[in-house]
mmCIF file of C-alpha atoms in Angstrom:
data_model
loop_
_atom_site.group_PDB
_atom_site.id
_atom_site.type_symbol
_atom_site.label_atom_id
_atom_site.label_comp_id
_atom_site.label_asym_id
_atom_site.label_seq_id
_atom_site.Cartn_x
_atom_site.Cartn_y
_atom_site.Cartn_z
ATOM 1 C CA UNK C 2 0.033 0.260 0.033
ATOM 2 C CA UNK C 3 1.390 3.577 -1.055
ATOM 3 C CA UNK C 4 1.634 6.038 1.345
ATOM 4 C CA UNK C 5 2.497 9.593 0.517
ATOM 5 C CA UNK C 6 4.526 11.315 2.968
ATOM 6 C CA UNK C 7 3.119 14.440 4.823
ATOM 7 C CA UNK C 8 4.957 17.303 5.883
ATOM 8 C CA UNK C 9 5.776 17.411 9.553
ATOM 9 C CA UNK C 10 3.178 19.475 11.734
ATOM 10 C CA UNK C 11 4.295 22.958 11.895
ATOM 11 C CA UNK C 12 6.267 23.053 8.777
ATOM 12 C CA UNK C 13 5.250 26.027 6.913
ATOM 13 C CA UNK C 14 7.081 25.076 3.581
ATOM 14 C CA UNK C 15 4.007 24.210 1.570
ATOM 15 C CA UNK C 16 2.450 27.399 2.440
ATOM 16 C CA UNK C 17 5.078 29.742 1.947
ATOM 17 C CA UNK C 18 5.746 28.139 -1.431
ATOM 18 C CA UNK C 19 1.836 28.718 -2.205
ATOM 19 C CA UNK C 20 2.125 32.379 -1.245
ATOM 20 C CA UNK C 21 4.875 32.947 -3.775
ATOM 21 C CA UNK C 22 3.180 31.650 -6.676
ATOM 22 C CA UNK C 23 1.020 33.739 -9.253
ATOM 23 C CA UNK C 24 -1.815 31.131 -8.800
ATOM 24 C CA UNK C 25 -2.107 32.324 -5.248
ATOM 25 C CA UNK C 26 -1.911 36.081 -6.150
ATOM 26 C CA UNK C 27 -4.169 35.712 -9.237
ATOM 27 C CA UNK C 28 -7.062 33.434 -7.304
ATOM 28 C CA UNK C 29 -6.736 36.241 -4.118
ATOM 29 C CA UNK C 30 -7.222 39.194 -6.339
ATOM 30 C CA UNK C 31 -10.233 37.375 -8.220
ATOM 31 C CA UNK C 32 -11.802 36.564 -4.767
ATOM 32 C CA UNK C 33 -11.745 40.450 -3.802
ATOM 33 C CA UNK C 34 -12.635 41.749 -7.112
ATOM 34 C CA UNK C 35 -15.616 39.232 -7.466
ATOM 35 C CA UNK C 36 -16.771 39.932 -3.588
ATOM 36 C CA UNK C 37 -16.426 43.460 -3.630
ATOM 37 C CA UNK C 38 -19.960 45.150 -3.841
ATOM 38 C CA UNK C 39 -20.180 48.199 -1.927
ATOM 39 C CA UNK C 40 -23.958 48.744 -2.532
ATOM 40 C CA UNK C 41 -24.916 45.397 -0.990
ATOM 41 C CA UNK C 42 -25.325 44.313 2.454
ATOM 42 C CA UNK C 43 -25.926 47.329 4.928
ATOM 43 C CA UNK C 44 -26.314 49.785 2.150
ATOM 44 C CA UNK C 45 -28.945 47.304 0.552
ATOM 45 C CA UNK C 46 -30.674 47.034 3.662
ATOM 46 C CA UNK C 47 -31.230 50.796 4.287
ATOM 47 C CA UNK C 48 -32.413 51.084 0.299
ATOM 48 C CA UNK C 49 -34.714 48.253 0.981
ATOM 49 C CA UNK C 50 -36.200 49.739 4.084
ATOM 50 C CA UNK C 51 -35.721 53.676 3.589
ATOM 51 C CA UNK C 52 -36.679 53.891 -0.399
ATOM 52 C CA UNK C 53 -38.294 50.904 -1.259
ATOM 53 C CA UNK C 54 -40.300 50.986 1.970
ATOM 54 C CA UNK C 55 -40.279 47.262 2.529
ATOM 55 C CA UNK C 56 -41.047 46.064 5.932
ATOM 56 C CA UNK C 57 -38.758 43.593 7.879
ATOM 57 C CA UNK C 58 -40.589 40.698 7.273
ATOM 58 C CA UNK C 59 -40.184 41.212 3.544
ATOM 59 C CA UNK C 60 -36.431 41.921 3.570
ATOM 60 C CA UNK C 61 -35.954 38.417 5.562
ATOM 61 C CA UNK C 62 -38.095 36.676 3.191
ATOM 62 C CA UNK C 63 -35.936 38.121 0.223
ATOM 63 C CA UNK C 64 -32.903 36.513 2.241
ATOM 64 C CA UNK C 65 -34.708 33.061 2.186
ATOM 65 C CA UNK C 66 -35.356 33.452 -1.602
ATOM 66 C CA UNK C 67 -31.734 34.487 -2.429
ATOM 67 C CA UNK C 68 -30.745 31.595 0.028
ATOM 68 C CA UNK C 69 -33.031 29.144 -1.675
ATOM 69 C CA UNK C 70 -31.953 30.267 -5.356
ATOM 70 C CA UNK C 71 -28.219 29.681 -4.343
ATOM 71 C CA UNK C 72 -29.047 25.992 -3.134
ATOM 72 C CA UNK C 73 -30.599 25.367 -6.581
ATOM 73 C CA UNK C 74 -27.488 27.025 -7.923
ATOM 74 C CA UNK C 75 -25.291 24.503 -5.859
ATOM 75 C CA UNK C 76 -27.478 21.656 -6.848
ATOM 76 C CA UNK C 77 -27.010 22.581 -10.819
ATOM 77 C CA UNK C 78 -23.087 23.304 -10.197
ATOM 78 C CA UNK C 79 -23.017 19.687 -8.754
ATOM 79 C CA UNK C 80 -24.814 17.969 -11.610
ATOM 80 C CA UNK C 81 -23.132 20.120 -14.307
ATOM 81 C CA UNK C 82 -19.499 20.481 -13.040
ATOM 82 C CA UNK C 83 -18.627 18.015 -10.820
ATOM 83 C CA UNK C 84 -14.999 16.418 -11.467
ATOM 84 C CA UNK C 85 -14.993 18.548 -14.380
ATOM 85 C CA UNK C 86 -12.360 21.467 -15.390
ATOM 86 C CA UNK C 87 -13.713 24.561 -13.945
ATOM 87 C CA UNK C 88 -11.145 27.424 -14.752
ATOM 88 C CA UNK C 89 -13.234 28.604 -17.597
ATOM 89 C CA UNK C 90 -15.975 29.282 -15.481
ATOM 90 C CA UNK C 91 -13.813 31.291 -12.887
ATOM 91 C CA UNK C 92 -12.421 33.396 -16.215
ATOM 92 C CA UNK C 93 -16.083 33.974 -17.510
ATOM 93 C CA UNK C 94 -17.772 34.196 -14.046
ATOM 94 C CA UNK C 95 -16.832 37.648 -12.806
ATOM 95 C CA UNK C 96 -18.007 39.080 -16.514
ATOM 96 C CA UNK C 97 -21.451 36.985 -15.699
ATOM 97 C CA UNK C 98 -21.735 38.514 -12.415
ATOM 98 C CA UNK C 99 -21.068 42.050 -13.799
ATOM 99 C CA UNK C 100 -24.099 41.262 -15.854
ATOM 100 C CA UNK C 101 -26.110 39.814 -13.301
ATOM 101 C CA UNK C 102 -25.373 42.785 -11.301
ATOM 102 C CA UNK C 103 -26.962 44.986 -13.882
ATOM 103 C CA UNK C 104 -29.979 43.210 -12.712
ATOM 104 C CA UNK C 105 -30.270 45.556 -9.916
ATOM 105 C CA UNK C 106 -31.031 48.572 -12.029
ATOM 106 C CA UNK C 107 -34.864 47.011 -11.925
ATOM 107 C CA UNK C 108 -34.620 46.830 -8.145
ATOM 108 C CA UNK C 109 -37.657 49.042 -7.735
ATOM 109 C CA UNK C 110 -40.646 47.028 -6.412
ATOM 110 C CA UNK C 111 -41.434 43.762 -4.123
ATOM 111 C CA UNK C 112 -41.913 41.644 -7.335
ATOM 112 C CA UNK C 113 -38.468 43.021 -9.239
ATOM 113 C CA UNK C 114 -36.529 43.133 -6.109
ATOM 114 C CA UNK C 115 -37.496 39.091 -5.377
ATOM 115 C CA UNK C 116 -36.835 38.292 -8.942
ATOM 116 C CA UNK C 117 -33.383 40.213 -8.574
ATOM 117 C CA UNK C 118 -32.391 38.488 -5.564
ATOM 118 C CA UNK C 119 -33.414 34.989 -6.629
ATOM 119 C CA UNK C 120 -31.389 35.646 -10.260
ATOM 120 C CA UNK C 121 -28.294 37.147 -7.936
ATOM 121 C CA UNK C 122 -28.349 34.138 -5.432
ATOM 122 C CA UNK C 123 -28.672 31.469 -7.859
ATOM 123 C CA UNK C 124 -25.791 32.903 -10.274
ATOM 124 C CA UNK C 125 -23.792 33.837 -7.307
ATOM 125 C CA UNK C 126 -23.240 30.434 -5.695
ATOM 126 C CA UNK C 127 -23.083 28.642 -8.833
ATOM 127 C CA UNK C 128 -20.022 30.904 -9.948
ATOM 128 C CA UNK C 129 -18.560 31.019 -6.423
ATOM 129 C CA UNK C 130 -18.462 27.219 -6.264
ATOM 130 C CA UNK C 131 -16.326 27.378 -9.697
ATOM 131 C CA UNK C 132 -14.066 29.601 -7.586
ATOM 132 C CA UNK C 133 -13.944 27.733 -4.474
ATOM 133 C CA UNK C 134 -13.367 24.503 -6.271
ATOM 134 C CA UNK C 135 -10.601 26.323 -8.344
ATOM 135 C CA UNK C 136 -9.078 27.205 -4.890
ATOM 136 C CA UNK C 137 -9.476 23.912 -3.584
ATOM 137 C CA UNK C 138 -7.353 22.277 -6.095
ATOM 138 C CA UNK C 139 -4.507 25.078 -5.661
ATOM 139 C CA UNK C 140 -4.080 24.061 -1.808
ATOM 140 C CA UNK C 141 -0.678 22.456 -1.685
ATOM 141 C CA UNK C 142 -0.571 18.789 -0.239
ATOM 142 C CA UNK C 143 -0.084 19.218 3.796
ATOM 143 C CA UNK C 144 -1.436 22.652 4.343
ATOM 144 C CA UNK C 145 -4.877 22.255 2.665
ATOM 145 C CA UNK C 146 -6.878 23.772 5.573
ATOM 146 C CA UNK C 147 -4.356 26.524 6.126
ATOM 147 C CA UNK C 148 -4.282 27.440 2.850
ATOM 148 C CA UNK C 149 -7.840 27.114 2.016
ATOM 149 C CA UNK C 150 -8.382 29.628 5.319
ATOM 150 C CA UNK C 151 -5.854 32.051 3.710
ATOM 151 C CA UNK C 152 -8.007 32.324 0.755
ATOM 152 C CA UNK C 153 -11.112 32.612 2.729
ATOM 153 C CA UNK C 154 -9.658 35.516 4.376
ATOM 154 C CA UNK C 155 -9.486 37.635 1.033
ATOM 155 C CA UNK C 156 -13.224 36.762 1.122
ATOM 156 C CA UNK C 157 -13.469 38.464 4.537
ATOM 157 C CA UNK C 158 -11.655 41.514 3.387
ATOM 158 C CA UNK C 159 -13.571 42.066 0.251
ATOM 159 C CA UNK C 160 -16.867 41.581 2.256
ATOM 160 C CA UNK C 161 -16.253 43.746 5.198
ATOM 161 C CA UNK C 162 -14.188 46.320 3.378
ATOM 162 C CA UNK C 163 -16.880 46.711 0.578
ATOM 163 C CA UNK C 164 -19.517 47.042 3.160
ATOM 164 C CA UNK C 165 -17.486 49.698 5.170
ATOM 165 C CA UNK C 166 -16.933 51.517 1.999
ATOM 166 C CA UNK C 167 -20.689 51.127 0.602
ATOM 167 C CA UNK C 168 -21.918 52.569 4.166
ATOM 168 C CA UNK C 169 -19.495 55.510 3.864
ATOM 169 C CA UNK C 170 -20.708 55.893 0.476
ATOM 170 C CA UNK C 171 -24.479 56.087 0.877
ATOM 171 C CA UNK C 172 -23.753 58.368 3.769
ATOM 172 C CA UNK C 173 -22.093 60.832 1.375
ATOM 173 C CA UNK C 174 -24.678 60.498 -1.323
ATOM 174 C CA UNK C 175 -27.754 60.946 1.111
ATOM 175 C CA UNK C 176 -26.310 63.824 2.452
ATOM 176 C CA UNK C 177 -25.237 65.068 -0.803
ATOM 177 C CA UNK C 178 -29.360 64.627 -2.208
#
């Protein structure tokens, strides 16, 4: 029975090697650009409640709609892409998501908001899974969990940074109007 030798615990060689690759930095930049939506999150909530006058129950229901659509997106991804090369999806994903983001131009009332949330939830999860799949494949043997966690910090930086920037921009725009 063949065994692959695992690095000793505490060895940082595989992680340091990963950080030195172009793949690491390309994927990290892709993660940040893909998840930097300054007008989602807090700004979206204030727009839904203050401009569209949606009640908290409706806003919570929208989150459910987006989550269910995301679940369907994950099932479609599993059915169509399991075990296949997905780098083309990661290449086209930001373009597709930019086009999907344009659907927010129709974010005007309860029906259109529901459709946009479902569309964004489905596409967002479908393409994010392709990115996560590619990230998992880029993690070096012996440092899989730490490498994956390192990649996921870029998700956090993008989401929290865009939420903070979006809140600030929304405040500035509201005062300016």
